[in-house]
mmCIF file of C-alpha atoms in Angstrom:
data_model
loop_
_atom_site.group_PDB
_atom_site.id
_atom_site.type_symbol
_atom_site.label_atom_id
_atom_site.label_comp_id
_atom_site.label_asym_id
_atom_site.label_seq_id
_atom_site.Cartn_x
_atom_site.Cartn_y
_atom_site.Cartn_z
ATOM 1 C CA UNK A 1 26.020 21.215 6.055
ATOM 2 C CA UNK A 2 25.921 17.957 4.471
ATOM 3 C CA UNK A 3 23.093 15.417 4.827
ATOM 4 C CA UNK A 4 25.341 13.100 6.714
ATOM 5 C CA UNK A 5 26.417 15.681 9.035
ATOM 6 C CA UNK A 6 24.387 15.486 12.442
ATOM 7 C CA UNK A 7 22.751 19.305 13.271
ATOM 8 C CA UNK A 8 25.056 20.717 16.203
ATOM 9 C CA UNK A 9 22.078 20.975 18.366
ATOM 10 C CA UNK A 10 21.328 17.104 17.555
ATOM 11 C CA UNK A 11 25.105 16.360 18.852
ATOM 12 C CA UNK A 12 24.623 18.721 21.767
ATOM 13 C CA UNK A 13 21.294 16.849 23.017
ATOM 14 C CA UNK A 14 23.036 13.242 22.245
ATOM 15 C CA UNK A 15 26.025 14.235 24.484
ATOM 16 C CA UNK A 16 23.943 15.966 26.934
ATOM 17 C CA UNK A 17 21.742 13.103 27.674
ATOM 18 C CA UNK A 18 24.803 10.656 28.053
ATOM 19 C CA UNK A 19 26.474 12.783 30.422
ATOM 20 C CA UNK A 20 23.785 14.731 32.298
ATOM 21 C CA UNK A 21 22.628 11.848 34.242
ATOM 22 C CA UNK A 22 26.325 11.473 35.656
ATOM 23 C CA UNK A 23 26.673 15.066 36.608
ATOM 24 C CA UNK A 24 23.299 15.617 38.165
ATOM 25 C CA UNK A 25 24.217 12.295 40.349
ATOM 26 C CA UNK A 26 27.783 13.721 40.986
ATOM 27 C CA UNK A 27 25.955 16.735 42.261
ATOM 28 C CA UNK A 28 23.684 15.429 44.322
ATOM 29 C CA UNK A 29 26.088 13.386 46.380
ATOM 30 C CA UNK A 30 28.869 15.106 46.618
ATOM 31 C CA UNK A 31 28.054 19.167 47.427
ATOM 32 C CA UNK A 32 25.297 20.605 49.675
ATOM 33 C CA UNK A 33 23.524 23.622 49.136
ATOM 34 C CA UNK A 34 24.590 27.186 50.459
ATOM 35 C CA UNK A 35 21.291 28.713 52.245
ATOM 36 C CA UNK A 36 20.742 32.238 52.163
ATOM 37 C CA UNK A 37 21.430 33.114 55.578
ATOM 38 C CA UNK A 38 24.884 31.593 55.506
ATOM 39 C CA UNK A 39 25.949 33.980 52.777
ATOM 40 C CA UNK A 40 28.429 36.939 53.983
ATOM 41 C CA UNK A 41 28.863 40.001 52.240
ATOM 42 C CA UNK A 42 31.926 39.104 50.779
ATOM 43 C CA UNK A 43 30.300 36.076 49.638
ATOM 44 C CA UNK A 44 27.518 38.065 47.758
ATOM 45 C CA UNK A 45 29.953 40.037 46.306
ATOM 46 C CA UNK A 46 31.858 37.037 44.902
ATOM 47 C CA UNK A 47 28.390 36.002 43.396
ATOM 48 C CA UNK A 48 27.299 39.367 42.122
ATOM 49 C CA UNK A 49 31.087 39.679 40.058
ATOM 50 C CA UNK A 50 30.800 36.155 38.870
ATOM 51 C CA UNK A 51 27.061 36.655 37.452
ATOM 52 C CA UNK A 52 28.522 40.108 35.997
ATOM 53 C CA UNK A 53 31.782 38.978 34.266
ATOM 54 C CA UNK A 54 30.428 39.113 30.909
ATOM 55 C CA UNK A 55 29.723 42.905 31.511
ATOM 56 C CA UNK A 56 33.147 43.567 32.767
ATOM 57 C CA UNK A 57 34.978 41.994 29.983
ATOM 58 C CA UNK A 58 34.257 42.559 26.374
ATOM 59 C CA UNK A 59 30.998 41.415 24.342
ATOM 60 C CA UNK A 60 31.459 38.662 21.774
ATOM 61 C CA UNK A 61 31.500 39.783 18.174
ATOM 62 C CA UNK A 62 30.367 37.515 15.222
ATOM 63 C CA UNK A 63 30.468 38.666 11.586
ATOM 64 C CA UNK A 64 30.651 41.891 12.118
ATOM 65 C CA UNK A 65 27.984 41.951 14.988
ATOM 66 C CA UNK A 66 29.181 42.980 18.511
ATOM 67 C CA UNK A 67 26.458 41.589 21.266
ATOM 68 C CA UNK A 68 25.115 43.743 23.401
ATOM 69 C CA UNK A 69 25.889 43.379 27.456
ATOM 70 C CA UNK A 70 22.184 42.576 27.873
ATOM 71 C CA UNK A 71 22.804 39.332 25.498
ATOM 72 C CA UNK A 72 26.645 38.421 26.812
ATOM 73 C CA UNK A 73 24.485 38.281 30.370
ATOM 74 C CA UNK A 74 21.534 36.511 29.309
ATOM 75 C CA UNK A 75 23.545 34.138 27.398
ATOM 76 C CA UNK A 76 25.844 33.235 30.317
ATOM 77 C CA UNK A 77 23.210 33.546 33.397
ATOM 78 C CA UNK A 78 19.751 33.926 33.191
ATOM 79 C CA UNK A 79 18.377 35.006 36.619
ATOM 80 C CA UNK A 80 14.671 34.092 37.139
ATOM 81 C CA UNK A 81 12.240 34.869 40.210
ATOM 82 C CA UNK A 82 11.992 32.510 43.151
ATOM 83 C CA UNK A 83 8.916 30.666 42.101
ATOM 84 C CA UNK A 84 9.592 30.097 38.094
ATOM 85 C CA UNK A 85 7.377 27.106 36.756
ATOM 86 C CA UNK A 86 10.522 25.056 36.071
ATOM 87 C CA UNK A 87 8.987 22.141 33.642
ATOM 88 C CA UNK A 88 7.238 25.075 31.892
ATOM 89 C CA UNK A 89 10.983 27.127 31.781
ATOM 90 C CA UNK A 90 12.694 24.082 30.641
ATOM 91 C CA UNK A 91 9.903 23.424 27.862
ATOM 92 C CA UNK A 92 10.457 26.948 26.317
ATOM 93 C CA UNK A 93 14.156 27.315 26.478
ATOM 94 C CA UNK A 94 15.828 27.419 22.936
ATOM 95 C CA UNK A 95 19.533 27.338 24.253
ATOM 96 C CA UNK A 96 21.778 24.659 22.899
ATOM 97 C CA UNK A 97 24.828 25.828 25.111
ATOM 98 C CA UNK A 98 25.054 25.328 28.754
ATOM 99 C CA UNK A 99 24.057 28.326 30.817
ATOM 100 C CA UNK A 100 23.579 29.310 35.034
ATOM 101 C CA UNK A 101 19.941 29.662 36.161
ATOM 102 C CA UNK A 102 19.601 31.298 39.592
ATOM 103 C CA UNK A 103 16.366 31.525 41.205
ATOM 104 C CA UNK A 104 15.735 34.516 43.374
ATOM 105 C CA UNK A 105 17.789 37.545 44.275
ATOM 106 C CA UNK A 106 20.764 37.900 41.833
ATOM 107 C CA UNK A 107 23.014 38.274 45.122
ATOM 108 C CA UNK A 108 22.106 35.473 47.105
ATOM 109 C CA UNK A 109 20.057 33.240 44.833
ATOM 110 C CA UNK A 110 17.628 30.535 46.585
ATOM 111 C CA UNK A 111 18.410 28.162 44.106
ATOM 112 C CA UNK A 112 20.882 27.815 41.233
ATOM 113 C CA UNK A 113 21.144 25.218 38.573
ATOM 114 C CA UNK A 114 23.041 24.509 35.189
ATOM 115 C CA UNK A 115 20.779 24.243 32.338
ATOM 116 C CA UNK A 116 21.647 22.158 29.544
ATOM 117 C CA UNK A 117 19.776 19.887 26.801
ATOM 118 C CA UNK A 118 16.371 21.080 28.628
ATOM 119 C CA UNK A 119 17.412 19.685 31.803
ATOM 120 C CA UNK A 120 18.327 21.632 35.316
ATOM 121 C CA UNK A 121 20.677 20.237 36.949
ATOM 122 C CA UNK A 122 20.886 21.755 40.866
ATOM 123 C CA UNK A 123 24.072 23.201 42.161
ATOM 124 C CA UNK A 124 24.814 24.436 45.489
ATOM 125 C CA UNK A 125 26.311 27.627 44.592
ATOM 126 C CA UNK A 126 26.849 30.232 41.769
ATOM 127 C CA UNK A 127 30.431 29.278 41.893
ATOM 128 C CA UNK A 128 29.638 25.777 41.869
ATOM 129 C CA UNK A 129 27.206 26.410 38.714
ATOM 130 C CA UNK A 130 30.059 28.282 36.714
ATOM 131 C CA UNK A 131 32.818 25.466 37.375
ATOM 132 C CA UNK A 132 29.962 22.573 36.175
ATOM 133 C CA UNK A 133 29.156 24.695 33.427
ATOM 134 C CA UNK A 134 32.430 25.228 32.147
ATOM 135 C CA UNK A 135 33.286 21.786 32.749
ATOM 136 C CA UNK A 136 30.547 21.030 30.629
ATOM 137 C CA UNK A 137 31.663 22.847 27.692
ATOM 138 C CA UNK A 138 34.812 21.564 27.911
ATOM 139 C CA UNK A 139 33.996 17.832 28.509
ATOM 140 C CA UNK A 140 31.383 17.698 25.935
ATOM 141 C CA UNK A 141 33.777 19.549 23.149
ATOM 142 C CA UNK A 142 30.878 22.539 22.824
ATOM 143 C CA UNK A 143 31.291 25.867 21.590
ATOM 144 C CA UNK A 144 30.869 28.528 23.822
ATOM 145 C CA UNK A 145 28.144 30.918 23.157
ATOM 146 C CA UNK A 146 29.506 33.639 20.756
ATOM 147 C CA UNK A 147 27.710 36.714 22.808
ATOM 148 C CA UNK A 148 29.667 35.686 26.063
ATOM 149 C CA UNK A 149 32.799 33.819 24.400
ATOM 150 C CA UNK A 150 35.521 35.909 26.328
ATOM 151 C CA UNK A 151 33.824 35.565 29.694
ATOM 152 C CA UNK A 152 34.077 31.497 28.985
ATOM 153 C CA UNK A 153 37.730 32.062 27.799
ATOM 154 C CA UNK A 154 38.850 34.019 30.645
ATOM 155 C CA UNK A 155 37.680 31.195 32.887
ATOM 156 C CA UNK A 156 39.501 28.554 30.613
ATOM 157 C CA UNK A 157 42.686 30.297 30.399
ATOM 158 C CA UNK A 158 42.851 32.420 33.554
ATOM 159 C CA UNK A 159 40.588 30.711 35.833
ATOM 160 C CA UNK A 160 41.409 26.943 35.039
ATOM 161 C CA UNK A 161 44.850 27.460 33.401
ATOM 162 C CA UNK A 162 44.015 25.575 30.167
ATOM 163 C CA UNK A 163 44.848 26.824 26.560
ATOM 164 C CA UNK A 164 47.649 28.147 24.685
ATOM 165 C CA UNK A 165 49.886 31.236 25.439
ATOM 166 C CA UNK A 166 49.869 34.822 24.223
ATOM 167 C CA UNK A 167 49.174 34.177 20.587
ATOM 168 C CA UNK A 168 45.938 32.052 21.248
ATOM 169 C CA UNK A 169 43.635 34.669 23.449
ATOM 170 C CA UNK A 170 42.591 38.253 23.017
ATOM 171 C CA UNK A 171 44.260 41.292 24.249
ATOM 172 C CA UNK A 172 41.543 41.663 27.328
ATOM 173 C CA UNK A 173 41.847 38.055 28.326
ATOM 174 C CA UNK A 174 45.677 38.920 28.643
ATOM 175 C CA UNK A 175 45.408 42.180 30.413
ATOM 176 C CA UNK A 176 42.586 40.774 32.848
ATOM 177 C CA UNK A 177 45.446 37.801 33.461
ATOM 178 C CA UNK A 178 47.904 40.147 34.265
ATOM 179 C CA UNK A 179 45.648 42.010 36.629
ATOM 180 C CA UNK A 180 44.936 38.682 38.596
ATOM 181 C CA UNK A 181 48.387 37.871 38.715
ATOM 182 C CA UNK A 182 49.370 40.971 40.097
ATOM 183 C CA UNK A 183 46.563 40.922 42.530
ATOM 184 C CA UNK A 184 48.024 37.973 44.314
#
């Protein structure tokens, strides 16, 4: 990088500081939280499925390194116990890309956040957290974390229908898209 080019973390921080207050206000005004008692067994399956997508899809690769399932999961979702000291947790965050932070049980978290730029944005559910996290990547024009790039590309191409055709995606995403299309 040249001395005139800002560091990528500085760009993320600048963009995040500008848009995070908007995301925070929008989330608090529009959505209401889903409590633990409301989740049915099907809803719990959806929550677990969303969190385990990096374990189902192939892990990312970077310069002949292949991410482990554990690192792919960790770059996508970081489940913490209920009662986590959030200010201390946020001080120790070293990641520059947004990710999902559920608090409590994996199957029925008591609280869910999107963490970006050292801020935790409350979300009403894991589904809304995945949605908010993806939209942050897309709107802020951020690169997906290399460990879970296939998971975020799956969301982009299959769930949201954004992106190129067959030549612009991996064979795994094409196969998963075909499976989803055949299920309907």
